[in-house]
Coordinates of C-alpha atoms (C1' of nucleotides) in Angstrom, one line a residue:
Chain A
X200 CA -14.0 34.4 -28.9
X201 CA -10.3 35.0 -29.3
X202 CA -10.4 36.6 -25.4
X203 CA -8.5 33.2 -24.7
X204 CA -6.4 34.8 -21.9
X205 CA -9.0 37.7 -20.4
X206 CA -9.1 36.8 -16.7
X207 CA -12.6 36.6 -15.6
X208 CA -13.6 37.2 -12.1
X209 CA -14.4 33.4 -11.5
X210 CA -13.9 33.2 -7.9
X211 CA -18.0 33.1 -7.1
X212 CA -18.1 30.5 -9.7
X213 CA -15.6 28.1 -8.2
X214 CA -16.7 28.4 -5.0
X215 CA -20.2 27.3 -5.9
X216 CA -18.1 24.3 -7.9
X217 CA -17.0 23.3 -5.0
X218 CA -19.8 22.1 -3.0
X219 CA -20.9 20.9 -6.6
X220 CA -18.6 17.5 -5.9
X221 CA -21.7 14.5 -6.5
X222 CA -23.3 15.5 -9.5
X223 CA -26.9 14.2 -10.0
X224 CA -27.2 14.5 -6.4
X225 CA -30.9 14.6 -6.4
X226 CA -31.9 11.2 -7.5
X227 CA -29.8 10.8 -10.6
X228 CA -26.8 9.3 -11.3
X229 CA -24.9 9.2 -14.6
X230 CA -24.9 5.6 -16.3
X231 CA -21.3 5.3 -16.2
X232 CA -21.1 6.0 -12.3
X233 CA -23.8 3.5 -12.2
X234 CA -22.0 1.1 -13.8
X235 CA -19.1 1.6 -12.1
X236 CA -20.5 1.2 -8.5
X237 CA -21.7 -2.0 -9.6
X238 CA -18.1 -3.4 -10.8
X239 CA -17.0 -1.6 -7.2
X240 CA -20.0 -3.2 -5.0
X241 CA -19.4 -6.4 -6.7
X242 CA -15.4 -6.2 -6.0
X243 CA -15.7 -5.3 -2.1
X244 CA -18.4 -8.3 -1.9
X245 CA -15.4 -10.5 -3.3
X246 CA -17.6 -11.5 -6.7
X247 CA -13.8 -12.3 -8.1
X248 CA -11.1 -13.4 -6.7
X249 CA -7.9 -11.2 -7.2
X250 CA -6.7 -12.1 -10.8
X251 CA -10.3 -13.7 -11.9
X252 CA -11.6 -12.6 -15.4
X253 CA -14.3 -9.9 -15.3
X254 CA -17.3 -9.4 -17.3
X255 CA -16.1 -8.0 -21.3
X256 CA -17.2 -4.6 -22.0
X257 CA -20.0 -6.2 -24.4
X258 CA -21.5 -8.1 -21.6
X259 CA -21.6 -5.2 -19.5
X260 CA -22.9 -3.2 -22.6
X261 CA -25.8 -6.2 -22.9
X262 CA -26.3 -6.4 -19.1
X263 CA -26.9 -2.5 -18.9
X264 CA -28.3 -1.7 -21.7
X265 CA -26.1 1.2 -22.4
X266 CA -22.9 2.0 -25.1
X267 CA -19.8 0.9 -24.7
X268 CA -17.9 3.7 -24.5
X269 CA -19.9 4.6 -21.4
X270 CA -18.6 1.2 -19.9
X271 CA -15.5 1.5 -21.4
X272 CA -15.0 5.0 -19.3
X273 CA -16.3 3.2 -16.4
X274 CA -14.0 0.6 -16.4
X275 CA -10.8 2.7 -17.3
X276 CA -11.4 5.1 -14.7
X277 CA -11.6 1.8 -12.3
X278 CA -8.1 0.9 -13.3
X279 CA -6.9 4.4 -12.6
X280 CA -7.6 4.1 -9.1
X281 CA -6.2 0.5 -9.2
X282 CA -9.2 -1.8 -8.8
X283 CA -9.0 -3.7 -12.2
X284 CA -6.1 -4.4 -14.7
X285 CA -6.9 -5.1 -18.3
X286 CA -5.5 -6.2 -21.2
X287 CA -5.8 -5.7 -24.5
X288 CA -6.4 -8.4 -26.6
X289 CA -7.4 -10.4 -23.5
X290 CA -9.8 -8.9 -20.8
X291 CA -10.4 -7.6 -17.5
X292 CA -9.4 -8.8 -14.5
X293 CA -9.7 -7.9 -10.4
X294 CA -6.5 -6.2 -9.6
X295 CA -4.1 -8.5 -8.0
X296 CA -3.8 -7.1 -4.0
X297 CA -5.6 -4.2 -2.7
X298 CA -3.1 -1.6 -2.4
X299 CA -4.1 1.6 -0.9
X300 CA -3.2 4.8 -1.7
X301 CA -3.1 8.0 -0.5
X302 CA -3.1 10.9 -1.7
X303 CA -0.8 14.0 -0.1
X304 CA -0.6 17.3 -1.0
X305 CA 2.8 18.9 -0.9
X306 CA 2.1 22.4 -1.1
X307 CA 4.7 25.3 -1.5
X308 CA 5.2 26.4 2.2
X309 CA 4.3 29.9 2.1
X310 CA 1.0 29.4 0.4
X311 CA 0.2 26.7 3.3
X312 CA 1.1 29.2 5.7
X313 CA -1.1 32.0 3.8
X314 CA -4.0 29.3 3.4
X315 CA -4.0 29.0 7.5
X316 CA -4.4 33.1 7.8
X317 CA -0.9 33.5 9.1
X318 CA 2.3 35.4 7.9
X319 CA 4.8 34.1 6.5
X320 CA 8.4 35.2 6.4
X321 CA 11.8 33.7 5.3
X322 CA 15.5 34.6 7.0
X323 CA 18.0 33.9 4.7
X324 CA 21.4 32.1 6.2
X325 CA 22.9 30.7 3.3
X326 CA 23.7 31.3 -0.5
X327 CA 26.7 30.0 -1.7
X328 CA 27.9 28.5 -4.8
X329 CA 29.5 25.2 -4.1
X330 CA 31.3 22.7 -5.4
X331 CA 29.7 19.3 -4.4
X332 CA 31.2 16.7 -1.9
X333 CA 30.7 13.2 -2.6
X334 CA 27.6 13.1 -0.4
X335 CA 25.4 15.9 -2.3
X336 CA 26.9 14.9 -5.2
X337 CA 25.2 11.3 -4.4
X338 CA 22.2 13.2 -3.3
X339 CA 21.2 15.4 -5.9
X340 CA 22.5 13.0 -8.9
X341 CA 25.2 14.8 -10.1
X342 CA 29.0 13.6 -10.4
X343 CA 31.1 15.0 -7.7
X344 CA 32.9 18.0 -7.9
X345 CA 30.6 19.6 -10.2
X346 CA 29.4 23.4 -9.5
X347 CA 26.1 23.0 -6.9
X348 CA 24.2 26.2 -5.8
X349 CA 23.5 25.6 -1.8
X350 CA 20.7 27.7 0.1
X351 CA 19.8 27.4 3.8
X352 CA 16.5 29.4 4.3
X353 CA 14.5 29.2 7.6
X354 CA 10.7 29.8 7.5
X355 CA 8.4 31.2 10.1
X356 CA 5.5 31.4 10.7
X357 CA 3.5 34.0 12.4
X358 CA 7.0 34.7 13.8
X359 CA 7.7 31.2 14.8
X360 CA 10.2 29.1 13.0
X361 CA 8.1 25.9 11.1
X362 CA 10.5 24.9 9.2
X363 CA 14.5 24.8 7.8
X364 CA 15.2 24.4 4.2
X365 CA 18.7 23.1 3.0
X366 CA 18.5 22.7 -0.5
X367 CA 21.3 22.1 -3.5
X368 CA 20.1 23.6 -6.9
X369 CA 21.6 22.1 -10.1
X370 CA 23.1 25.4 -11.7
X371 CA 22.6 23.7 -15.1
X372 CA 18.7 23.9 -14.4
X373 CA 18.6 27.2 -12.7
X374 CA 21.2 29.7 -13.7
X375 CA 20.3 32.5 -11.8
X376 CA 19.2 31.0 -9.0
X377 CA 21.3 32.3 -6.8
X378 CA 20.6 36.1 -7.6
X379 CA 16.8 35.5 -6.1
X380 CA 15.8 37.4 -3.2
X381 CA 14.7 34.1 -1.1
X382 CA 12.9 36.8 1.1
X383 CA 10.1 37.1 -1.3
X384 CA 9.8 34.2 -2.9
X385 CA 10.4 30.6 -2.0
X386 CA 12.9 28.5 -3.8
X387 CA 10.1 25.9 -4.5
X388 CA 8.0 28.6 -6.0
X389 CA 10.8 30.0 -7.9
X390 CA 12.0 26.8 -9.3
X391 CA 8.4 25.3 -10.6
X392 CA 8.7 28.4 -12.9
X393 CA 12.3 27.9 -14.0
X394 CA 11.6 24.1 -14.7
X395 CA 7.4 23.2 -14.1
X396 CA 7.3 19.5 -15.4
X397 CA 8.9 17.5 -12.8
X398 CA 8.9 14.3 -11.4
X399 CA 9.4 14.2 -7.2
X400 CA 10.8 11.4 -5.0
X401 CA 10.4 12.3 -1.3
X402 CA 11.2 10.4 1.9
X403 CA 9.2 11.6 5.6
X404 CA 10.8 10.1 8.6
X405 CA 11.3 11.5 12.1
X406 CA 14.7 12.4 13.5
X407 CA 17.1 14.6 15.5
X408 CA 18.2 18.1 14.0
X409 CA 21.6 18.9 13.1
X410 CA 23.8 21.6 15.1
X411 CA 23.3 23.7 12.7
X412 CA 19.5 23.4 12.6
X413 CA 19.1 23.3 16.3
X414 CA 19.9 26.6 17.0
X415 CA 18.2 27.7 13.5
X416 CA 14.8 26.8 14.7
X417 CA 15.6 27.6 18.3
X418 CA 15.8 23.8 19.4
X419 CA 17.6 21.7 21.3
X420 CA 19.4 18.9 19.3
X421 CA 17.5 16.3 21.4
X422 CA 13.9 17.6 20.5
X423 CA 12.7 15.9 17.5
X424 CA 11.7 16.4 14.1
X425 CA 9.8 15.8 10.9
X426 CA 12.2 15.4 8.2
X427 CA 11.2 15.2 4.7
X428 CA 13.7 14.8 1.9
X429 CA 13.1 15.9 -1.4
X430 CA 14.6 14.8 -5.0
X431 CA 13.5 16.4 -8.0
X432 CA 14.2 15.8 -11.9
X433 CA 13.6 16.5 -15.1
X434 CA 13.5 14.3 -17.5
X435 CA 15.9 12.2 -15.2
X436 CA 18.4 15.5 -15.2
X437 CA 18.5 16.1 -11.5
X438 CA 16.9 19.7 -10.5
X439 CA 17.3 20.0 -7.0
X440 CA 17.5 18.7 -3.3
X441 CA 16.1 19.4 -0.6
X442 CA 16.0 18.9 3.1
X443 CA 13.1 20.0 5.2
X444 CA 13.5 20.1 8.9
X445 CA 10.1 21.2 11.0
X446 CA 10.1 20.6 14.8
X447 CA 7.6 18.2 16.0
X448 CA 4.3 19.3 17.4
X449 CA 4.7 22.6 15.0
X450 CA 4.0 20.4 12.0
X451 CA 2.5 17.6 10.5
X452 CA 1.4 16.6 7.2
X453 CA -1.8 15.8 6.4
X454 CA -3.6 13.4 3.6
X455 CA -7.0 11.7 2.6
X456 CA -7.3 8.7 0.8
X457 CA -10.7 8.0 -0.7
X458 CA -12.0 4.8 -3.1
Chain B
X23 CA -18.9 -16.7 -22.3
X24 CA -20.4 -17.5 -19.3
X25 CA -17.5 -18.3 -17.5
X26 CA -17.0 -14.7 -16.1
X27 CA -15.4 -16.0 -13.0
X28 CA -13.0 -18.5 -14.5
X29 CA -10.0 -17.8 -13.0
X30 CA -6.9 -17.4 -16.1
X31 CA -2.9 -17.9 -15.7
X32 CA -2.8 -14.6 -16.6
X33 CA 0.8 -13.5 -14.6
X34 CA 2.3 -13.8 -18.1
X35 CA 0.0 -11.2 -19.9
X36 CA 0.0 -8.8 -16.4
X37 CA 3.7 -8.9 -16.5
X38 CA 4.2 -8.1 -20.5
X39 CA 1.6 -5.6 -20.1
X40 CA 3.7 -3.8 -17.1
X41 CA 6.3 -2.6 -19.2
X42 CA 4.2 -1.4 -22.0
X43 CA 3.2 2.1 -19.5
X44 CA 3.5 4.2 -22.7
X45 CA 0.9 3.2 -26.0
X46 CA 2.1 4.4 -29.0
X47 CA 5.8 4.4 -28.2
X48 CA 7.0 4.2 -31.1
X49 CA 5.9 7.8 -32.9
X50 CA 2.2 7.0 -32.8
X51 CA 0.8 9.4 -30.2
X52 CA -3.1 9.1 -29.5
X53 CA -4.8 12.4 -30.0
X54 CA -6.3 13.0 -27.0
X55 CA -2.7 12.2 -25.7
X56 CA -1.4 15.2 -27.9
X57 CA -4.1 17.7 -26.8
X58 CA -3.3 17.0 -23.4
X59 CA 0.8 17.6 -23.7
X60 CA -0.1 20.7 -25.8
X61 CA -2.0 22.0 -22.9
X62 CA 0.1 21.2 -20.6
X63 CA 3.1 22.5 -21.9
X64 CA 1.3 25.4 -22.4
X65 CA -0.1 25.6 -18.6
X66 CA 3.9 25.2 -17.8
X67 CA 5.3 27.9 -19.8
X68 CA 3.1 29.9 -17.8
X69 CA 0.6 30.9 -21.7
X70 CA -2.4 31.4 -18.8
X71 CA -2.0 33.0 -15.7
X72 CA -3.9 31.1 -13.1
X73 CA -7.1 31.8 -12.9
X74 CA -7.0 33.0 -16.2
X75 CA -10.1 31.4 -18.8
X76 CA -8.6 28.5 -21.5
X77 CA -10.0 28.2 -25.0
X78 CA -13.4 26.0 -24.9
X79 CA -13.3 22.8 -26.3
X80 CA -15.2 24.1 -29.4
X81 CA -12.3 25.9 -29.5
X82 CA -10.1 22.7 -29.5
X83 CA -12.0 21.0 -31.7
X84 CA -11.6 23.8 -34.3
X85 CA -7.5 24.1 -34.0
X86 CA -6.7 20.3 -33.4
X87 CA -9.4 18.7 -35.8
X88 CA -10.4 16.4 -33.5
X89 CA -13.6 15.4 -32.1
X90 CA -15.4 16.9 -28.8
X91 CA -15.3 13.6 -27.0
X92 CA -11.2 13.5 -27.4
X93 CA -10.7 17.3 -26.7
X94 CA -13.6 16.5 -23.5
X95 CA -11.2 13.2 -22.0
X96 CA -8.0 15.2 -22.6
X97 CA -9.7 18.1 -20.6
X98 CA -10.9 15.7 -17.9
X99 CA -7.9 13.7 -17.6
X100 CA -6.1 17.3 -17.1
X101 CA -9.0 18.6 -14.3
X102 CA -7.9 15.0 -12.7
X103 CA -4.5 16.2 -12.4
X104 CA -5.3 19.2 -10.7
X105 CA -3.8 21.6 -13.5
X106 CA -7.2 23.3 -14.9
X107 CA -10.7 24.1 -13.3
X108 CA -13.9 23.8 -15.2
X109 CA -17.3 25.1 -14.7
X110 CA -20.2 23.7 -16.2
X111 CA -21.7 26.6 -18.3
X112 CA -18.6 28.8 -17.6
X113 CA -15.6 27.1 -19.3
X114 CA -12.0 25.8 -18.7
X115 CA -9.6 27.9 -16.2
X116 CA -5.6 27.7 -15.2
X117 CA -5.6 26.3 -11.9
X118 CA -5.2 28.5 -9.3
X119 CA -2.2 27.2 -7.3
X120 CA 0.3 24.4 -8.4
X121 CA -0.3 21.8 -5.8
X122 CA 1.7 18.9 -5.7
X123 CA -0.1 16.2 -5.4
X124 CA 1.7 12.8 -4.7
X125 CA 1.2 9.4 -4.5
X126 CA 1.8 7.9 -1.1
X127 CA 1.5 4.2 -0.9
X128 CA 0.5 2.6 2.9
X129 CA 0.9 -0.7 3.1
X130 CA 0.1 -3.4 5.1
X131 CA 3.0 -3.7 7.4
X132 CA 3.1 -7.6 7.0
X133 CA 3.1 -7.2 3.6
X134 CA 5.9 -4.6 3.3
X135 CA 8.1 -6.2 5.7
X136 CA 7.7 -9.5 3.6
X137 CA 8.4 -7.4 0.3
X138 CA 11.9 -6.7 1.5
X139 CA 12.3 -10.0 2.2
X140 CA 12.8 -9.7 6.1
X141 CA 10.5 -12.0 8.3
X142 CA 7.6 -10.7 10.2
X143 CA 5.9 -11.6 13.8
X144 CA 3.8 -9.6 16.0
X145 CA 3.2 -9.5 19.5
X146 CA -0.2 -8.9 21.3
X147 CA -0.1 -6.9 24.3
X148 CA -3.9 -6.1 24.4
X149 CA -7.3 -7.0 23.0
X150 CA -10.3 -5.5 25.1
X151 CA -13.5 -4.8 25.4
X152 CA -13.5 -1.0 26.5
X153 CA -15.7 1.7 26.9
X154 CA -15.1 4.7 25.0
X155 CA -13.3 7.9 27.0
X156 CA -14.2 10.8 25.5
X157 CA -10.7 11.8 23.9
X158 CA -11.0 7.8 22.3
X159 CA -14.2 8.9 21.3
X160 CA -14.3 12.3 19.8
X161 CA -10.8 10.8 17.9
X162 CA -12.9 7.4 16.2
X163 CA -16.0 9.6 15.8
X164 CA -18.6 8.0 18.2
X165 CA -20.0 9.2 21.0
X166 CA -18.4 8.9 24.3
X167 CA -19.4 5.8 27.0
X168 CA -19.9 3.3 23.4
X169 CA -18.5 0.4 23.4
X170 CA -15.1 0.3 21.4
X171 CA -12.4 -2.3 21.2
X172 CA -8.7 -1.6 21.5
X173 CA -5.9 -3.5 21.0
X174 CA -2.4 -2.7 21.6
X175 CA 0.1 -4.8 18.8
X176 CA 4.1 -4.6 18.2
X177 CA 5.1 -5.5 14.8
X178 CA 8.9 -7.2 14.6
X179 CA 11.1 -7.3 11.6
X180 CA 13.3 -9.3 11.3
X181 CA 13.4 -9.6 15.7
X182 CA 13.3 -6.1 16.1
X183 CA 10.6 -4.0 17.0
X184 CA 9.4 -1.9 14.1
X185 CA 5.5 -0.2 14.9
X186 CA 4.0 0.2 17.8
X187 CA -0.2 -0.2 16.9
X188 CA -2.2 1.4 18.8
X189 CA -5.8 0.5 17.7
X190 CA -9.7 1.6 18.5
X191 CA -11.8 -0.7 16.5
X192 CA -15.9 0.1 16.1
X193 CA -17.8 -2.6 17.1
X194 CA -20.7 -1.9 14.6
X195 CA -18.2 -2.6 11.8
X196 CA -16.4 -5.4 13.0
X197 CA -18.6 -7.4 15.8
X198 CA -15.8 -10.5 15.9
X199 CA -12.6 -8.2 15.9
X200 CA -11.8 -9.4 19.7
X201 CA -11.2 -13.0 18.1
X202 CA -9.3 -12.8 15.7
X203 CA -5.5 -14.3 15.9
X204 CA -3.3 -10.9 15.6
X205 CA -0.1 -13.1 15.5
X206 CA -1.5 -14.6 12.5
X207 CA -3.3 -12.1 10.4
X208 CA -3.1 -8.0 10.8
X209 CA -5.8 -5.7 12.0
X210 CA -5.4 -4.1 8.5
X211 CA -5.8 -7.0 7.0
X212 CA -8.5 -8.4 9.0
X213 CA -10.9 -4.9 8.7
X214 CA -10.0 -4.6 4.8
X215 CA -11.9 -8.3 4.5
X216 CA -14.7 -7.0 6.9
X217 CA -15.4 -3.3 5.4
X218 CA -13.4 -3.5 2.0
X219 CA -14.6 0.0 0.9
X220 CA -13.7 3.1 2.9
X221 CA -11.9 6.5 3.2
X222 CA -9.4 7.2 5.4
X223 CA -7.8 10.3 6.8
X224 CA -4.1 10.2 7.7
X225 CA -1.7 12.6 9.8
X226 CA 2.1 12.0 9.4
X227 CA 4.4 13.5 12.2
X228 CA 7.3 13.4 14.6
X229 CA 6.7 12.9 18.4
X230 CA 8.1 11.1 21.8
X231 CA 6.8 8.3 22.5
X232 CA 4.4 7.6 25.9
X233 CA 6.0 5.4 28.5
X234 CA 4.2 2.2 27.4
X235 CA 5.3 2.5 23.7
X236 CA 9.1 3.3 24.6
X237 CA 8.9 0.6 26.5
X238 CA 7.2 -2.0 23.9
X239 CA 9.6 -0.5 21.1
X240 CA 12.7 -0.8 23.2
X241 CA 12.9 3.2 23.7
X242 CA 13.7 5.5 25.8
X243 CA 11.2 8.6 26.2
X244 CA 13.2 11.0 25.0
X245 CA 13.6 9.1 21.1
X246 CA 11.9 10.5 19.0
X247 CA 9.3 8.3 16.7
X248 CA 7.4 8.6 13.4
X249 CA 3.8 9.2 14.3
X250 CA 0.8 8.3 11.4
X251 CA -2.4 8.4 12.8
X252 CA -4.8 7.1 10.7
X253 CA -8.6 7.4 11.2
X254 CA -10.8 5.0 8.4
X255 CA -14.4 5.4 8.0
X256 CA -17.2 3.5 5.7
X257 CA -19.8 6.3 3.9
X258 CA -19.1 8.4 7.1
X259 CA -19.4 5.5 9.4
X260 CA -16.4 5.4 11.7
X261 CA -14.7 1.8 11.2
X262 CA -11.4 2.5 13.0
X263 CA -8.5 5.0 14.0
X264 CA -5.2 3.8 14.8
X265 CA -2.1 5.3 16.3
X266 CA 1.4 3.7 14.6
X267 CA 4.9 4.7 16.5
X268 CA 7.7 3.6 14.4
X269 CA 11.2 4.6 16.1
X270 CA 13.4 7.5 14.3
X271 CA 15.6 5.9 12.0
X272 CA 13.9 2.4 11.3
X273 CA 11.8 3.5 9.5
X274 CA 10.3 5.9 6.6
X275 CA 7.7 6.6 4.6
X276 CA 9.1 7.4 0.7
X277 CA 6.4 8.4 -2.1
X278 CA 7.0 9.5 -5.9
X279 CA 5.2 12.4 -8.0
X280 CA 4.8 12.3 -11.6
X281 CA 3.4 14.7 -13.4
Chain C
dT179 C1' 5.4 -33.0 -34.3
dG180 C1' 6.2 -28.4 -35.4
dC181 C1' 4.9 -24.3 -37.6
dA182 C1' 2.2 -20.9 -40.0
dT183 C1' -2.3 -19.0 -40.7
dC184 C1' -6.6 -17.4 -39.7
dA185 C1' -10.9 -16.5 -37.2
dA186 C1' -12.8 -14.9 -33.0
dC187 C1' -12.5 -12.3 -29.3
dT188 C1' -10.6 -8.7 -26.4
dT189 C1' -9.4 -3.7 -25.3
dG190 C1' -8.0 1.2 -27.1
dT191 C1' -9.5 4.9 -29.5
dC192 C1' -11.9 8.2 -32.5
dT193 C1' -16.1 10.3 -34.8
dA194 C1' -20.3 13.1 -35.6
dG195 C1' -24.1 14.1 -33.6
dA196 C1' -27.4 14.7 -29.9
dC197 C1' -29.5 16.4 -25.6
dA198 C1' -29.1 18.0 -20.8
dA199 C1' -27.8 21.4 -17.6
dG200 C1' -25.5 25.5 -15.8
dT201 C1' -24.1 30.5 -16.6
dA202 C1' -23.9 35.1 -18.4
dT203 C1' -25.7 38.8 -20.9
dA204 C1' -28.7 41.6 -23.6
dG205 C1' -33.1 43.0 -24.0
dT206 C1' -37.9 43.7 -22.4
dT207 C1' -41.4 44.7 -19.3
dC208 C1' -43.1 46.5 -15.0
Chain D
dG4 C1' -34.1 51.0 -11.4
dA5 C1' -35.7 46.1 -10.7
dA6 C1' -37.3 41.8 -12.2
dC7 C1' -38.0 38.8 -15.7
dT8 C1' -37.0 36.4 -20.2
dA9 C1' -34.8 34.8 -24.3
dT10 C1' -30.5 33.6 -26.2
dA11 C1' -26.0 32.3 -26.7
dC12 C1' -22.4 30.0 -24.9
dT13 C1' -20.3 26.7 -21.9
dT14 C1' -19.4 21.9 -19.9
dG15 C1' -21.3 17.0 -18.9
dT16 C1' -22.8 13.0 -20.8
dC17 C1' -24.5 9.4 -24.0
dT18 C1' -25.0 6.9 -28.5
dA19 C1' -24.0 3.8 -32.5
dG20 C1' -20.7 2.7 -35.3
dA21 C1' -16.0 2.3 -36.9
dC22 C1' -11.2 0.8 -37.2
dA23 C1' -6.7 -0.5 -34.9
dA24 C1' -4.1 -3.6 -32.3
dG25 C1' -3.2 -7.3 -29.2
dT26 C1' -4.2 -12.3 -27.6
dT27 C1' -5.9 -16.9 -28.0
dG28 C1' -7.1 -21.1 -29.9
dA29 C1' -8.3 -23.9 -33.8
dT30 C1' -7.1 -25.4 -38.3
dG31 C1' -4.3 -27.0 -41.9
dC32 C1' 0.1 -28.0 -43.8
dA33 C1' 4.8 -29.7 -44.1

DNA sequence: TGCATCAACTTGTCTAGACAAGTATAGTTC
DNA sequence: GAACTATACTTGTCTAGACAAGTTGATGCA
């Protein structure tokens, strides 16, 4: 039992796991699901009004005949997707507006390029070690003047450039950052080892490419692009920004929300 | 206690309760709350390989002294999060790839044009009764020659043409659509009353514009837009799929991650 | 009136044990 | 060797009860 790290051949089992997703598909549904598609029926039929008191967890317990920490998981996993707040001390109420949202999946661009069945390589353009301007200074969160790493990488794929990366690395975060060979592994990859808990700001919006990125990814600079800007932290210690140009009709991002 | 629908002033206690995001905050941790940033930490300093099998929660149980049921939520709350894999009768695995996984928020465009304080007014430019071409069809997932209505809306902010809506509306779903007063209430707005519960699919990229939206958004052809199309569906049953063109550089879409 | 106190109610969490269900393996039988 | 079986292990879920902590409203007191 102390085998904690042997690495079992678990692809078969996943796989199965993943047509797996509705449990007690065949007629039987857990008590707490049930309980929970109640509160969510009862919600979409407008039952409460946004703000109005819900049922207490010991009515529901009374109503359904079941424990309370089966409600109780219900109902907390109905305020993680933002369908009820609650209280303590006070109740449960129906959340306040029905925002929707989605989620995306940011995924390191050569593993989304692998995932399609396609190569994948990088042409390096740019490593330089920089001192910031006011404008990356602003950018990545650091005062200006201080010491920024800079890398401009271009990625293709299947031969075709998808996308240009123009990132500034706080050296305070990643020392050696700029002795990496950027040809084998992606700065994004790279950097979740150097500093894996982070938290992620990001801005998608459509635009023209620079000179500079034009000719990069074999564009005019009147065709236009996806641009997604990147801002990642620490802690609040800035790690690293990034700008991500793709030219449109080569990429788009895709996402699924679901209640 | 049978008042379950009496409505409480309860904007004091949602407010007070918005800034307490973090129980415990001063030194008390909950348990499950500790097993989980053990792991976690753990899973970031790269202790499993992904892939690689985690201790059980017997295990768990046996090093932090806790019960099953808090190693089992801190377990569940980390499969969530897309950092472990489990297998029912197998055990607890690394996850395989570090997706990032953020949290995009799509709003109501009335309501986010009011949240920044601007004023909002739409024009209407179509509503119609159509029968479905089979690109319309195949892209709202019914079968070509069905009815389907389409409308065609611009929203303004502030005066100035923000989105471009291009919209295919299922019938089945929403038998009054055609009536409803678009310069008074959104389609969005309208379908989330009529079919509150559904998923959606969303695609987020950069594009010209066709000679009928450059020309409702004050374009030329050759500016390049923001493209979402968004495609909504009730337990499989197509409800809706809309087109929005927003012109480069009035708008963006932004999003956070946390881990 | 103003203030302190207390009881009733709420949610938040933990426990120890139980059973169900899925998987893997060692052993047994054919 | 192939097929079956029993067993040990895993996760998934539920229960009944307990205590902590927050809110609310009534009560009593100055």
């Amino acid at each position: 039992m102390k085998t904690a790290t042997k690495v079992r051949s678990i692809a078969s089992a996943l796989v199965k796991n993943a047509g797996k997703r509705v449990r007690f598909a065949s007629g039987k549904v857990a008590p707490f699901e049930q309980v929970k598609q109640h509160l969510k029926g009862r919600l979409a039929a407008g039952d409460w009004t946004p703000g109005a008191l819900m049922p207490s967890e010991a009515e529901l317990v009374a109503q359904f005949g079941v424990s309370r920490m089966t409600v109780n998981r219900a109902l907390r996993e109905l305020q993680l997707e933002g369908l009820i707040d609650r209280v303590q001390g006070v109740g449960t109420f129906a959340a306040q507006l029905n925002r929707v949202s989605s989620s995306l999946t940011i995924r390191d661009i050569h593993e989304e390029i692998l995932a399609r069945g396609h190569t994948h390589h990088a042409t390096v353009h740019l490593v330089k070690d920089e001192v910031a301007t006011a404008t990356v200074a602003q950018r990545l969160g650091v005062i200006a003047g201080s010491r920024v790493f800079h890398t401009l990488i271009v990625h293709h794929e299947n031969g075709v450039p998808l996308q240009c990366e123009d990132r500034y690395v706080n050296p305070e975060c990643a020392p050696d950052y700029l002795s990496v060979d950027f040809t084998q592994v992606t700065p994004t990859h790279y950097l979740l080892d150097v500093a894996p808990l982070w938290e992620a700001h990001f801005s998608v919006e459509a635009g023209l490419p620079s000179a500079r990125e034009a000719k990069l990814l074999g564009l005019k600079q009147t065709d236009p692009c996806l641009i997604v800007s990147r801002r990642t932290t620490n802690r609040g210690v800035p790690i690293t920004q990034a700008r991500l140009t793709h030219p449109a009709g080569r990429y788009q991002i895709e996402g699924a929300y679901k209640p």
